[in-house]
Amino acid sequence: MKTFFVLILFILINPFRIFSQDNPQFTPEMREKFKNFRGTISGVVIDMDNKAPLSPVTIQLFKQKDSSLVTGTETDAKGKFTFSDLKGGRYKLVASFAGYKKAVMQGITLTPQTPELILDTIRMTTGVTTEQIDVTAEKSFIEFAPDKKIYNVEKGMTTTGGSVIDVLKNIPGVTVDQDNNISFRGSGNVKVMIDGRPYGLNSSNISTILEQMPADKVSSIEMMTNPTAKFDAEGSSGIINIVLKKNDMTGMNGSVSANVGTGDKYNSSINLNKKTSDYNLTGSYDMRLFNMNMNGYNNRQTFGNSYVTEIDQQNNNDMRMQSHMVRAGIDWTMTANQNLGLNLSFNNRDRNRGGNSTTNVLNGPLTTSSYLNRDYNLNSGKTYGVAANYLLKFKKPKETLSSDFNYTRTEGNSNLNSLTDYTIPVTPQTKLNQFNTDKNDEVNFQIDYVNPYSEDSKLEAGVKTIYRKTDDDTRTENYDYNTNSFITDNALTNTFNYQEIINSGYLAYTNKIGDFGFQLGLRGEQTNTKGEQITQGSNFTKSYFSLFPNASISQKLGMGEELQLSYSRRIRRPDMGDLNPFLNTSDPLNYQSGNPDLNPEYINSLEFNFVKYFTSAIITPSIYFRQTNDKISRVRVQYDSVITLTTQENFNSSRSYGFEVTVNANPFKFWMINGTLGYSKTENDATNLTGQSNSAYSWNGRLFTTFNLPADFGLQATYFYSGKNLSAQGQVDPFSNAELSLKKDFMDKKLTFNLRVSDIFNTQKFHGTISDATFYDEFERKRDSRTVFLTMTYKFGTDTNKDRRRKRDNNNEPMDVPDGF
């Protein structure tokens, strides 16, 4: 490895030794000649695949010594460019074109011996830039890959001081409700991964974990609506992959950050990184302390034979959340063709809630019940994670064998103390204690093989096993005034164990013929589940095998235009909370129960994209269609004249279709703007349950803009609007949110202060209705979402590779050579 780096260093340095200070051939006469010399540099830029000239490509010329910009131009219709009247010296050239990887030419030497320098043809390829370049422009907010959209949120200022939940709120198509439930294009069943790994995230803990992770950890969000066969088929609307920041600088580097927000909200973090040629060590610690107020109401009307029963409920709650997260990892380059990685994580969290609610029950004009309920709920939890990965590179280029192992354990404890004071009728105060413990274990192990047949074609194959085990135990006790003690309530005591094993395998083939590309894949998954309701002495099992084909094609039409069409079949499996048949009667007005007879829902998804690249803009219209069979939905039915029962059922089908138009533009160098406008329509067929079908359309839009201002100031603003969201029995009304952030950099951008205001107009609330032929329920919930945050971030450390490069350049640089060097 050391020999390799010495060889690279020699190759980089040797061509320029002629210009070193101690070169006896570099005489004063030659220096004077260089001083008056002027020359030209020209070239041509083409597409790597179809050899067509590219225009207008932005060409920038930088001094090799200090990476300062000398001049710039654009290619003409034939892809040609020319720089004239240039001083002699060494230059670096960067070619940029929307939708293509940046092309960089280092060490371009212009001398009197070569006054008219014609460069080699620059061949640009489409895709995402992966090379680190010191002098390139910032990444576009949105980038396109064959199987995903990439949103580069690393520079997002309007999420500074927030959590990953706040980041997701700014992603087009994603909706986060008042309880931090995540949905995409109207579907709440979306699979979320972190750095391509599951991290133990499931429907029961996903919002809790993500709201504890700082937004500053996130580099980008990858949206995969029709993932390839390599990925799990779980997730009705696709996959959201949260990509965390990685420090690629060598040497010892790090950062510290502190944040304070109105309403007693605090964040702090420290990140450390040590990188050498053989290994990369990372470590981080994050602390979050958030206090929050929530209020809302429910108004329910039940239609009887001769009267209407009305229940009016007002709620007010205070919540305090505190979490500590520690992460550590090592990536080790064992040999030139073997890599090994190990990552450890631990999260400890407390989420305590206290509040009160008033309830009035009316039968016609008569108030039959009125009471005040006071709850105090202490929640705590821990998550442990271990991830190991191994990569073997074969002699054949790009042929690899990799394996990944992930283990996550999540533990939770909840203690509820509830007091109820009745005024109508006058009865003694009721006291209830409820204790819950749950343990979730998840193991993922997979092996992937990639065999490239050529530069444009490859075969992928792999196998994977997922093992999930959940133990949930609830014990409830009521206060007995006769004995002056708490007595266990067997009717509210529940022990439920659930186990799920998924074995899968896949094949995928990718090829590209000229401007036409395609990918075909097939995944098979065998699912075995077992549930044990120990309290009731019942159990259930299910076993089923499913095939999940997927396909995608792409066609380049010419200058900066591309068509993309993709299809996939996906699945949503019911989880433990959906299946547990225990009847929970702790809420006296709304009982809850799972349904062990639920079937998985299957989804067929189709999407068409057209991508158009301009010099400083990208426009992408998209059309999508999603058909869901045996749709799993929460259903509320009337249990008696006062009480409702909420459970889960399969209804016939659901169809969702719509379009999105995304525009990403840089009208000026200092201004970036990204906007998305979407329309969707959902049609639900629930005639097998309620005898009804419903449909609704919805509009949504997002605007994200950044201004790079003088004196290292930056201004960023976001706004989004979400139209109504339809369910089997009701809808959530439209809501909107606007945020603004101002930052200032100091000390060569090592020190940054950021001032952010969330929900400027205080409009973020959730209002909706649920109804059928027997009842009508209106609800509203509101958090204190308008908050001011102030964040300070300090970066420290040195990129030793950069220092070596700078030292090398300085050692080869005469003190009085022309400015071009």
C-alpha atoms as one frame of an Amber mdcrd trajectory, in Angstrom:
protein
   0.000   0.000   0.000   2.831   2.423   0.893   4.575   1.595  -2.392   1.391
   2.435  -4.251   1.133   5.882  -2.657   4.832   6.584  -3.318   4.286   5.688
  -6.969   1.258   8.003  -7.211   3.215  10.811  -5.573   6.075  10.303  -8.005
   3.746  10.402 -10.990   2.129  13.628  -9.768   5.379  15.395  -8.945   7.764
  14.266 -11.664   6.235  16.091 -14.688   6.660  19.426 -12.930  10.196  19.054
 -11.592  11.430  21.152 -14.487   9.888  24.172 -12.782  11.445  23.642  -9.327
  13.613  26.396  -7.879  16.742  24.310  -7.820  16.499  23.360 -11.533  19.697
  24.711 -13.133  17.929  25.089 -16.489  15.405  27.631 -15.139  17.401  30.833
 -15.758  16.451  34.494 -15.113  16.050  34.948 -18.862  13.525  32.162 -18.938
  11.662  33.725 -16.027  11.420  37.018 -17.872  10.150  35.183 -20.931   7.484
  33.491 -18.812   6.474  36.838 -17.364   5.526  38.235 -20.787   4.206  34.972
 -22.203   0.491  34.485 -23.050  -1.047  31.291 -24.387  -4.337  29.434 -25.018
  -5.932  26.255 -23.713  -8.718  24.573 -25.696 -10.603  21.324 -25.734 -13.841
  19.528 -26.414 -16.375  17.831 -24.113 -18.455  14.808 -25.172 -20.791  12.228
 -23.644 -18.884   9.108 -22.620 -21.543   6.757 -23.970 -22.883   8.224 -27.187
 -19.868  10.438 -28.018 -22.191  13.389 -28.675 -20.837  16.879 -27.887 -22.165
  18.389 -24.653 -23.328  21.982 -24.404 -23.412  24.260 -22.532 -20.909  22.695
 -20.122 -19.469  25.046 -17.506 -15.645  25.047 -17.718 -13.680  26.561 -14.837
  -9.916  27.081 -14.761  -8.130  27.241 -11.393  -4.550  27.867 -10.307  -2.969
  24.564  -9.391  -1.104  26.141  -6.466  -3.951  27.555  -4.372  -7.116  26.462
  -6.229  -8.118  30.080  -6.843 -10.404  30.683  -9.813  -8.708  32.198 -12.900
 -11.514  32.278 -15.449 -14.484  30.371 -16.786 -16.460  29.750 -19.950 -19.030
  27.391 -21.509 -18.806  24.957 -24.380 -20.420  25.846 -27.692 -22.893  23.729
 -29.647 -20.039  21.482 -30.786 -18.807  20.963 -27.260 -15.708  23.118 -27.796
 -14.173  25.697 -25.465 -11.142  28.005 -25.521  -9.279  30.074 -22.927  -7.116
  32.840 -24.413  -4.563  35.305 -23.083  -3.472  32.994 -20.245  -0.237  33.406
 -18.330   2.125  30.463 -18.299   1.838  28.072 -15.394   0.053  25.056 -13.958
  -3.726  24.913 -13.949  -6.574  22.672 -12.891  -9.722  22.405 -15.037 -13.197
  21.450 -13.793 -16.053  20.658 -16.209 -19.598  20.729 -14.746 -22.867  19.793
 -16.405 -26.185  19.063 -14.683 -26.835  15.336 -14.464 -23.205  14.391 -15.134
 -20.260  13.639 -12.902 -17.819  16.520 -12.658 -14.701  15.995 -14.787 -11.387
  17.220 -13.376  -8.030  17.590 -15.173  -5.079  18.213 -12.868  -1.632  19.640
 -13.662  -2.327  21.309 -17.008   1.003  22.976 -17.889   1.104  25.996 -20.228
   4.611  27.043 -21.326   6.262  28.957 -24.218   7.139  25.546 -25.637   3.397
  24.720 -25.824   1.684  28.119 -26.302  -1.469  26.611 -27.856  -2.347  23.676
 -25.644  -5.069  21.330 -26.948  -6.314  19.059 -24.187  -7.368  15.452 -24.527
 -11.094  14.992 -25.173 -13.047  15.298 -21.931 -15.555  12.447 -21.653 -18.327
  12.987 -19.096 -20.543  10.288 -17.622 -24.007  10.636 -16.133 -24.584  10.043
 -12.461 -23.655  11.324  -9.028 -20.261  12.861  -8.321 -18.342  10.750  -5.832
 -14.857  12.210  -6.106 -13.859  14.778  -3.508 -12.784  17.998  -5.217 -11.504
  20.997  -3.310 -12.827  23.657  -5.653 -16.112  22.407  -7.047 -19.466  24.058
  -6.551 -21.841  22.736  -3.918 -23.881  19.665  -4.737 -27.300  20.145  -6.201
 -30.084  19.731  -3.646 -31.499  16.888  -5.737 -29.643  14.318  -7.833 -30.933
  11.423  -9.901 -29.669   7.862 -10.052 -31.229   4.980 -12.002 -33.053   3.557
  -8.958 -33.434   6.525  -6.596 -33.630  10.247  -5.990 -30.978  11.740  -3.737
 -31.703  14.834  -1.649 -28.491  16.419  -0.374 -29.702  17.901   2.904 -26.239
  18.293   4.445 -26.334  22.058   3.907 -29.857  22.369   5.273 -30.025  25.265
   7.727 -33.756  25.112   8.442 -33.304  21.784  10.253 -30.328  22.863  12.371
 -31.056  22.060  15.991 -33.840  19.684  14.979 -34.049  15.932  14.556 -34.090
  13.536  11.608 -37.875  13.905  11.725 -37.415  17.593  10.817 -35.187  16.600
   7.899 -37.815  14.242   6.505 -40.435  17.003   6.672 -38.451  18.829   3.961
 -38.352  15.896   1.519 -40.864  16.069  -1.366 -43.646  13.519  -1.030 -42.941
  12.793   2.653 -45.519  13.740   5.284 -44.961  13.666   9.048 -48.045  14.011
  11.216 -48.425  15.417  14.717 -47.405  12.100  16.277 -44.297  11.926  14.024
 -45.751   9.103  11.938 -44.034   9.042   8.539 -45.850   8.521   5.255 -44.820
   8.847   1.611 -47.276   9.685  -1.134 -50.148   8.986   1.210 -48.932   5.592
   2.448 -47.858   5.190   6.068 -46.063   1.928   5.340 -42.630   3.049   4.173
 -39.440   1.208   5.087 -36.766   3.389   6.691 -33.082   2.441   6.771 -29.957
   4.159   8.091 -26.875   3.853   5.862 -28.594   0.998   4.036 -29.182  -0.991
   7.226 -32.472  -1.594   9.082 -31.123  -0.472  12.513 -34.052  -2.241  14.171
 -36.539   0.353  12.903 -40.147  -0.815  12.839 -43.588   0.739  12.972 -43.634
   0.766  16.784 -40.321   2.546  17.400 -39.368   4.374  14.220 -40.661   7.819
  15.224 -39.217   7.489  18.753 -35.724   6.663  17.477 -35.611   9.201  14.628
 -36.782  12.092  16.803 -33.762  11.415  19.064 -31.236  11.613  16.195 -29.873
  15.125  15.460 -30.524  16.523  11.988 -26.873  17.584  11.723 -25.895  13.901
  11.426 -27.606  13.523   8.047 -25.773  13.948   4.742 -28.521  12.938   2.315
 -31.893  11.227   2.008 -32.319   8.581  -0.684 -35.857   7.911  -1.913 -36.450
   4.580  -3.670 -40.032   4.164  -4.854 -39.277   0.984  -6.806 -36.113  -0.498
  -5.270 -34.175  -3.223  -7.026 -34.478  -6.887  -6.039 -31.428  -6.484  -3.788
 -33.565  -4.711  -1.184 -36.261  -6.157   1.064 -39.740  -6.110  -0.461 -41.209
  -4.621   2.743 -42.627  -1.097   2.429 -45.763  -0.238   0.479 -44.497   3.064
  -0.895 -40.802   2.198  -1.068 -37.670   2.828   0.958 -36.261   5.910   2.667
 -32.526   5.529   3.246 -31.003   8.037   5.678 -27.324   8.513   4.785 -25.249
   9.835   7.681 -22.290  12.170   7.259 -18.859  10.630   6.844 -15.545  12.352
   7.410 -13.155  11.544   4.559 -10.329  13.783   5.757  -7.184  12.038   6.920
  -5.625  12.692  10.293  -7.526  13.641  13.428 -10.690  15.678  12.854 -13.872
  16.479  14.680 -16.600  18.935  15.563 -18.572  20.111  18.576 -22.046  21.589
  18.470 -24.414  23.173  20.998 -28.001  24.264  20.462 -30.626  26.060  22.533
 -34.280  26.620  21.646 -37.211  28.441  23.164 -39.419  26.360  25.418 -36.472
  24.595  27.095 -35.037  22.722  24.141 -31.338  21.802  24.074 -28.975  19.768
  21.897 -25.257  19.073  22.052 -22.935  16.749  20.174 -19.304  15.864  19.649
 -17.880  13.980  16.646 -14.373  12.567  16.309 -12.642  10.905  13.365  -9.174
   9.441  12.932  -8.228   8.273   9.449  -5.064   6.751   8.060  -4.302   4.816
   4.893  -5.237   1.559   6.645  -8.153   2.383   8.929 -10.803   4.930   9.795
 -11.984   5.330  13.413 -15.174   7.249  14.202 -16.943   8.159  17.413 -19.783
  10.462  18.394 -21.961  11.461  21.331 -25.293  13.284  21.100 -27.572  14.631
  23.814 -31.082  16.002  23.312 -33.414  17.543  25.876 -36.803  18.705  24.616
 -39.826  20.024  26.455 -43.086  20.282  24.546 -46.733  21.178  25.097 -49.574
  19.485  23.228 -53.283  20.156  23.264 -56.315  19.044  21.320 -59.882  17.870
  21.375 -62.189  15.065  20.273 -65.879  15.483  19.605 -67.775  12.280  18.873
 -71.441  11.824  18.017 -73.040   8.389  18.129 -76.358   7.943  16.338 -78.889
   5.891  18.327 -82.488   4.995  17.538 -84.081   8.035  19.146 -81.210  10.234
  20.388 -77.619  11.250  19.705 -74.902  10.501  22.246 -72.235  13.217  22.200
 -68.794  12.946  23.794 -66.726  16.116  24.119 -63.107  15.715  25.252 -60.439
  18.419  25.778 -56.774  17.434  26.232 -53.683  19.281  27.428 -50.313  17.557
  27.872 -46.715  18.440  28.654 -43.896  16.214  27.461 -40.224  16.035  28.394
 -37.864  14.033  26.187 -34.218  13.342  26.918 -31.836  11.062  25.067 -28.167
  10.126  24.921 -26.728   8.447  21.835 -23.219   7.018  21.433 -21.808   5.614
  18.201 -18.364   4.151  17.432 -16.962   2.404  14.407 -13.900   1.251  12.543
 -13.309   0.591   8.847 -10.165  -1.440   8.270  -8.453  -1.971   4.934  -7.033
  -5.413   5.647  -5.400  -5.862   2.240  -5.652  -4.224  -1.152  -8.770  -6.300
  -1.876 -10.349  -6.829   1.559 -12.220  -4.444   3.836 -13.750  -5.063   7.258
 -16.074  -2.753   9.172 -17.529  -2.784  12.680 -20.020  -0.302  14.135 -21.479
  -0.108  17.654 -24.319   2.115  18.845 -26.222   2.762  22.056 -29.210   4.980
  22.717 -30.749   5.711  26.120 -33.948   7.751  26.192 -36.641   9.003  28.543
 -39.981  10.339  27.405 -42.213  11.537  30.231 -45.687  12.931  29.720 -48.136
  14.524  32.094 -51.503  16.009  31.311 -55.188  16.226  31.919 -58.377  15.832
  29.946 -61.985  16.782  30.608 -64.787  14.635  29.236 -68.522  15.241  29.020
 -70.976  12.597  27.805 -74.444  13.688  26.689 -77.402  11.501  25.781 -79.584
  13.926  23.915 -79.892  17.052  26.121 -78.953  15.199  29.308 -75.368  15.083
  30.629 -74.901  11.545  31.892 -71.199  11.688  32.716 -68.565  14.340  33.397
 -65.065  13.757  34.700 -61.480  15.040  34.862 -58.639  12.638  34.109 -55.010
  13.280  35.091 -52.261  11.070  33.649 -48.548  10.888  34.299 -46.618   8.509
  32.058 -42.930   7.658  32.552 -41.361   6.050  29.461 -37.763   4.901  29.154
 -35.936   2.830  26.612 -32.586   1.591  25.374 -31.373   0.488  21.959 -28.178
  -1.494  21.392 -26.803  -2.014  17.898 -23.944  -4.055  16.407 -23.154  -4.026
  12.686 -20.310  -5.825  10.913 -19.535  -5.944   7.209 -16.906  -7.565   5.008
 -15.983  -6.834   1.389 -13.834  -8.987  -0.882 -12.683  -7.619  -4.238 -11.688
 -10.165  -6.876  -9.018  -9.680  -9.522 -11.713  -9.023 -12.067 -12.611  -5.309
 -11.838 -15.819  -4.607  -9.895 -16.397  -8.280  -9.041 -17.163  -8.359  -5.325
 -18.476 -10.583  -2.552 -19.837  -8.862   0.544 -21.554  -9.864   3.759 -23.433
  -7.811   6.352 -24.491  -8.699   9.885 -26.741  -6.472  11.994 -28.122  -7.065
  15.466 -30.393  -4.613  17.274 -32.022  -4.933  20.682 -34.614  -2.442  21.863
 -35.956  -2.365  25.417 -38.803  -0.215  26.662 -40.504   0.450  29.975 -43.657
   2.439  30.644 -45.295   3.339  33.964 -48.692   5.042  33.816 -50.397   6.644
  36.826 -53.974   7.750  36.178 -56.437   9.565  38.436 -60.079  10.220  37.478
 -62.424  12.566  39.356 -66.141  12.247  38.524 -68.538  15.180  38.954 -71.479
  13.488  37.210 -72.323  11.136  38.805 -70.465  11.869  42.022 -68.345   8.807
  42.744 -65.029   8.171  44.517 -61.858   8.970  42.648 -60.515   6.068  40.563
 -56.815   5.306  40.593 -55.043   3.151  38.016 -51.416   2.064  37.570 -50.253
   0.369  34.389 -46.787  -1.116  33.836 -45.465  -2.215  30.446 -42.173  -3.775
  29.395 -41.230  -4.779  25.881 -38.134  -6.315  24.312 -37.443  -6.418  20.592
 -34.583  -8.385  19.042 -33.780  -8.239  15.334 -30.994 -10.013  13.429 -30.200
  -9.374   9.758 -27.606 -11.365   7.839 -27.036 -11.170   4.105 -24.494 -12.110
   1.449 -24.286 -10.291  -1.900 -22.292 -11.166  -5.013 -21.687  -8.893  -8.006
 -20.250 -10.229 -11.276 -19.725  -7.633 -14.038 -19.741  -9.032 -17.556 -18.644
  -5.754 -19.083 -18.419  -2.083 -18.212 -22.190  -1.744 -18.655 -23.604  -5.117
 -17.627 -23.571  -7.070 -14.394 -25.298  -9.906 -12.574 -26.147  -9.588  -8.875
 -27.263 -12.344  -6.535 -27.741 -12.643  -2.816 -29.439 -14.301   0.136 -30.726
 -12.832   3.391 -32.239 -13.927   6.689 -34.222 -11.729   9.078 -35.130 -12.890
  12.584 -37.423 -10.781  14.773 -38.640 -11.575  18.272 -40.866  -9.364  20.432
 -41.977  -9.898  24.032 -44.594  -7.536  25.402 -45.925  -7.628  28.954 -48.577
  -5.319  30.438 -49.873  -5.385  33.998 -52.641  -3.119  35.304 -53.774  -2.513
  38.869 -56.726  -0.556  40.293 -57.044   1.012  43.701 -59.437  -0.806  46.010
 -60.927   1.449  48.726 -62.051  -1.574  50.721 -58.501  -2.795  51.248 -56.792
   0.565  50.694 -54.395  -1.067  48.249 -53.846  -1.626  44.540 -55.138  -4.923
  43.142 -54.133  -6.437  39.795 -56.829  -6.139  37.135 -56.657  -9.376  35.144
 -58.877  -7.931  32.434 -56.162  -5.351  31.676 -53.149  -7.628  32.063 -51.559
  -8.944  28.908 -48.506 -11.007  27.889 -47.879 -11.436  24.167 -44.885 -12.921
  22.339 -44.335 -12.659  18.598 -41.725 -14.173  16.299 -41.059 -13.579  12.595
 -38.495 -15.234  10.311 -38.002 -14.128   6.702 -35.646 -16.030   4.379 -35.055
 -14.506   0.964 -32.935 -14.648  -2.162 -32.663 -12.550  -5.297 -31.221 -12.288
  -8.802 -30.775  -9.039 -10.722 -29.332  -8.287 -14.148 -28.331  -4.840 -15.410
 -27.214  -3.869 -18.902 -26.762  -0.831 -21.071 -26.808  -0.770 -24.839 -25.905
   2.627 -26.200 -28.361   5.124 -24.746 -30.747   2.400 -23.577 -30.394   0.840
 -20.143 -32.438  -1.758 -18.305 -32.522  -3.728 -15.069 -34.479  -6.909 -14.304
 -34.802  -8.536 -10.910 -36.690 -11.211  -9.011 -36.814 -11.687  -5.255 -38.382
 -14.531  -3.316 -39.279 -14.306   0.379 -40.478 -17.052   2.699 -42.249 -15.707
   5.809 -42.968 -17.703   8.965 -44.708 -16.045  11.917 -45.879 -17.205  15.322
 -47.882 -15.303  17.925 -48.602 -16.407  21.489 -51.271 -14.631  23.537 -50.206
 -16.114  26.860 -52.839 -14.329  28.950 -55.687 -15.772  26.888 -53.942 -19.093
  26.225 -54.175 -18.752  22.439 -51.645 -18.774  19.615 -51.572 -18.456  15.840
 -49.080 -19.172  13.052 -48.774 -18.172   9.422 -46.439 -19.293   6.669 -46.378
 -17.998   3.101 -44.017 -17.596   0.140 -44.108 -14.585  -2.182 -42.328 -13.532
  -5.371 -41.438  -9.904  -6.028 -40.415  -9.007  -9.582 -39.074  -5.604 -10.490
 -37.901  -3.943 -13.690 -36.665  -0.581 -14.873 -35.648   0.921 -18.192 -34.049
   4.218 -19.155 -33.531   5.927 -22.481 -31.424   8.988 -23.204 -33.110  11.097
 -25.851 -30.313  13.513 -26.611 -28.889  16.605 -25.066 -29.666  16.390 -21.367
 -32.928  14.441 -21.654 -33.760  11.038 -20.219 -36.825   8.810 -19.804 -37.144
   6.403 -16.871 -39.799   3.734 -16.256 -39.831   1.397 -13.246 -42.067  -1.278
 -11.728 -41.954  -3.313  -8.516 -44.142  -5.595  -6.436 -43.978  -5.020  -2.693
 -45.531  -6.204   0.569 -46.698  -4.927   3.929 -46.742  -7.527   6.664 -48.884
  -6.955   9.769 -46.733  -6.369  12.840 -47.188  -7.315  16.478 -49.419  -4.349
  17.298 -51.706  -5.189  14.376 -52.056  -8.853  15.402 -52.290  -8.939  19.215
 -55.919  -9.975  19.931 -55.913  -8.655  23.512 -58.800  -6.259  24.188 -57.346
  -3.139  25.816 -60.060  -1.321  27.795 -57.819   1.184  29.601 -59.466   4.029
  27.654 -63.094   3.926  28.876 -64.350   5.504  25.649 -62.273   3.705  23.023
 -61.238   0.066  23.331 -58.397  -1.279  21.195 -57.594  -4.719  19.855 -55.446
  -6.346  17.183 -56.583  -8.876  14.623 -54.666 -12.194  14.323 -56.532 -13.023
  11.110 -54.929 -10.176   9.153 -53.360 -11.027   5.810 -50.378  -9.200   4.311
 -51.155  -6.528   1.748 -49.512  -6.640  -1.684 -48.635  -3.606  -3.752 -47.933
  -3.152  -7.450 -46.126   0.114  -8.113 -45.383   1.812 -11.431 -43.557   5.110
 -11.999 -42.532   7.128 -15.060 -39.978   9.966 -14.922 -38.768  12.432 -17.497
 -35.523  14.216 -16.597 -34.516  17.387 -18.427 -31.149  19.004 -17.720 -30.480
  22.651 -18.433 -27.336  24.667 -17.844 -28.374  25.695 -14.351 -31.573  23.761
 -13.752 -33.156  20.307 -13.671 -36.861  19.728 -14.307 -38.394  16.331 -13.547
 -42.064  15.511 -14.146 -43.147  12.156 -12.681 -46.298  10.051 -12.995 -46.984
   7.176 -10.611 -49.605   4.500  -9.944 -49.948   2.192  -6.920 -52.464  -0.662
  -6.576 -52.799  -2.215  -3.095 -54.761  -5.413  -2.523 -55.976  -6.555   0.929
 -55.154  -3.093   2.273 -54.467  -3.103   6.031 -56.267  -0.222   7.698 -57.242
   0.950  11.155 -61.000   0.682  11.550 -63.225   2.076  14.292 -66.609   0.508
  15.022 -69.252   1.153  17.661 -68.796  -1.204  20.616 -71.902   0.022  22.457
 -73.847   3.267  22.696 -70.849   5.096  24.190 -67.699   3.055  23.553 -65.954
   2.553  20.202 -63.540  -0.240  19.286 -60.441   0.446  17.163 -58.933  -2.557
  15.402 -57.205  -3.550  12.145 -58.869  -5.058   9.085 -58.101  -5.942   5.476
 -60.331  -4.076   3.082 -60.607  -4.927  -0.608 -58.201  -2.559  -2.325 -56.797
   0.907  -2.642 -55.570   2.798  -5.684 -53.308   5.831  -5.613 -52.114   7.732
  -8.637 -50.798  11.171  -9.337 -47.984  13.293 -10.669 -45.128  15.382  -9.309
 -43.095  18.127 -10.932 -39.725  18.923  -9.369 -37.592  21.897 -10.360 -34.079
  22.494  -9.065 -32.425  25.671 -10.321 -29.504  27.997  -9.713 -30.627  31.291
 -11.329 -27.477  32.923  -9.971 -24.346  31.598  -8.306 -25.571  32.817  -4.931
 -29.136  31.519  -5.235 -30.494  27.963  -5.276 -34.188  27.134  -5.417 -35.975
  23.789  -5.335 -39.704  23.395  -5.761 -42.076  20.439  -5.958 -45.743  20.430
  -6.873 -47.760  17.228  -6.614 -51.280  15.997  -7.242 -52.630  12.638  -6.136
 -55.920  10.812  -5.945 -56.736   7.890  -3.666 -59.641   5.495  -4.197 -60.521
   3.057  -1.394 -62.794   0.053  -1.844 -63.898  -0.962   1.677 -67.252  -2.445
   0.694 -66.318  -5.721   2.391 -66.203  -3.889   5.767 -68.333  -0.774   5.926
 -70.352  -1.130   2.761 -68.732   2.065   1.542 -66.072   3.247  -0.847 -64.471
   6.674  -0.776 -62.070   8.729  -2.815 -60.337  12.062  -2.565 -57.710  14.090
  -4.363 -54.952  16.077  -2.745 -52.479  18.780  -3.700 -49.118  19.244  -2.046
 -46.163  21.497  -2.612 -42.746  22.364  -1.229 -40.393  25.278  -1.730 -36.783
  25.239  -0.589 -34.404  28.112  -1.329 -30.900  29.149  -0.254 -29.031  32.434
  -0.627 -25.245  32.593  -0.195 -24.740  36.180   0.935 -21.597  38.318   1.269
 -19.402  38.182   4.367 -20.056  34.421   4.817 -23.746  34.879   5.586 -26.353
  32.398   4.397 -30.144  32.566   4.292 -32.460  29.590   3.820 -36.239  29.308
   3.737 -38.646  26.392   3.341 -42.392  26.126   2.959 -44.611  23.123   2.451
 -48.305  22.502   2.027 -49.921  19.104   2.463 -53.416  18.512   1.167 -55.974
  16.263   2.785 -55.009  12.661   3.408 -57.621   9.936   3.003 -58.158   6.824
   5.158 -60.752   4.048   4.984 -63.168   5.953   7.251 -62.119   9.578   7.131
 -59.493  12.131   6.331 -56.857  14.489   7.767 -57.324  18.074   6.614 -54.642
  20.157   4.843 -51.850  21.767   6.851 -48.761  23.875   6.112 -45.482  24.981
   7.627 -42.840  27.683   6.947 -39.321  27.911   8.366 -36.462  30.418   8.084
 -32.770  30.186   8.964 -29.813  32.589   8.946 -26.186  31.502   9.394 -22.821
  33.201   9.689 -19.406  31.568   9.260 -16.242  32.632  11.081 -12.611  31.516
  11.159 -12.508  30.243   7.587 -15.818  28.392   8.131 -14.550  26.483  11.142
 -17.007  28.290  13.422 -20.674  28.656  12.445 -23.655  30.255  14.155 -27.156
  29.438  12.923 -30.424  31.126  13.904 -33.567  29.209  12.933 -37.296  29.814
  13.340 -39.630  26.837  12.843 -43.306  27.083  11.890 -43.172  30.868  11.548
 -46.931  31.315  11.153 -47.834  28.662  13.769 -50.021  26.795  11.278 -48.852
  23.231  11.849 -51.768  21.367  13.399 -53.704  18.210  12.567 -57.434  18.296
  12.163 -59.597  15.556  10.710 -62.661  13.340  10.900 -63.546   9.651  11.168
 -67.062   8.404  10.532 -69.378   5.637   9.401 -73.137   5.078   9.528 -73.148
   4.869  13.348 -70.835   7.690  14.495 -69.011  10.890  13.523 -65.723  11.855
  15.243 -63.894  15.164  14.792 -60.398  15.610  16.256 -57.586  18.161  16.421
 -54.045  18.053  17.854 -51.509  20.857  18.119 -47.919  20.988  19.377 -45.912
  24.112  20.243 -44.225  23.932  16.859 -43.156  27.589  16.567 -39.669  27.641
  18.098 -36.505  29.728  17.797 -33.192  27.821  17.794 -29.617  29.123  18.065
 -26.826  26.700  17.156 -23.049  26.977  17.402 -20.778  24.507  15.567 -16.992
  24.387  15.673 -14.887  22.143  13.420 -11.317  21.237  14.233  -8.517  19.052
  12.917  -6.333  18.816   9.843  -6.517  16.927   6.587  -2.988  15.535   6.482
  -3.370  14.507   2.853  -4.308  18.082   2.008  -1.322  19.350   3.986   0.980
  16.993   2.103  -0.446  18.167  -1.202  -0.009  21.793  -0.195   3.552  21.163
   0.953   4.343  19.316  -2.254   3.017  22.168  -4.365   4.902  24.772  -2.336
   8.172  22.856  -2.580   7.861  22.765  -6.355   6.847  26.395  -6.662   9.418
  29.122  -7.538   8.814  32.290  -5.553   8.684  34.490  -8.642   6.956  32.289
 -11.202   3.947  33.689 -13.095   0.503  33.793 -11.424  -0.730  30.853 -13.428
   1.402  28.440 -11.418
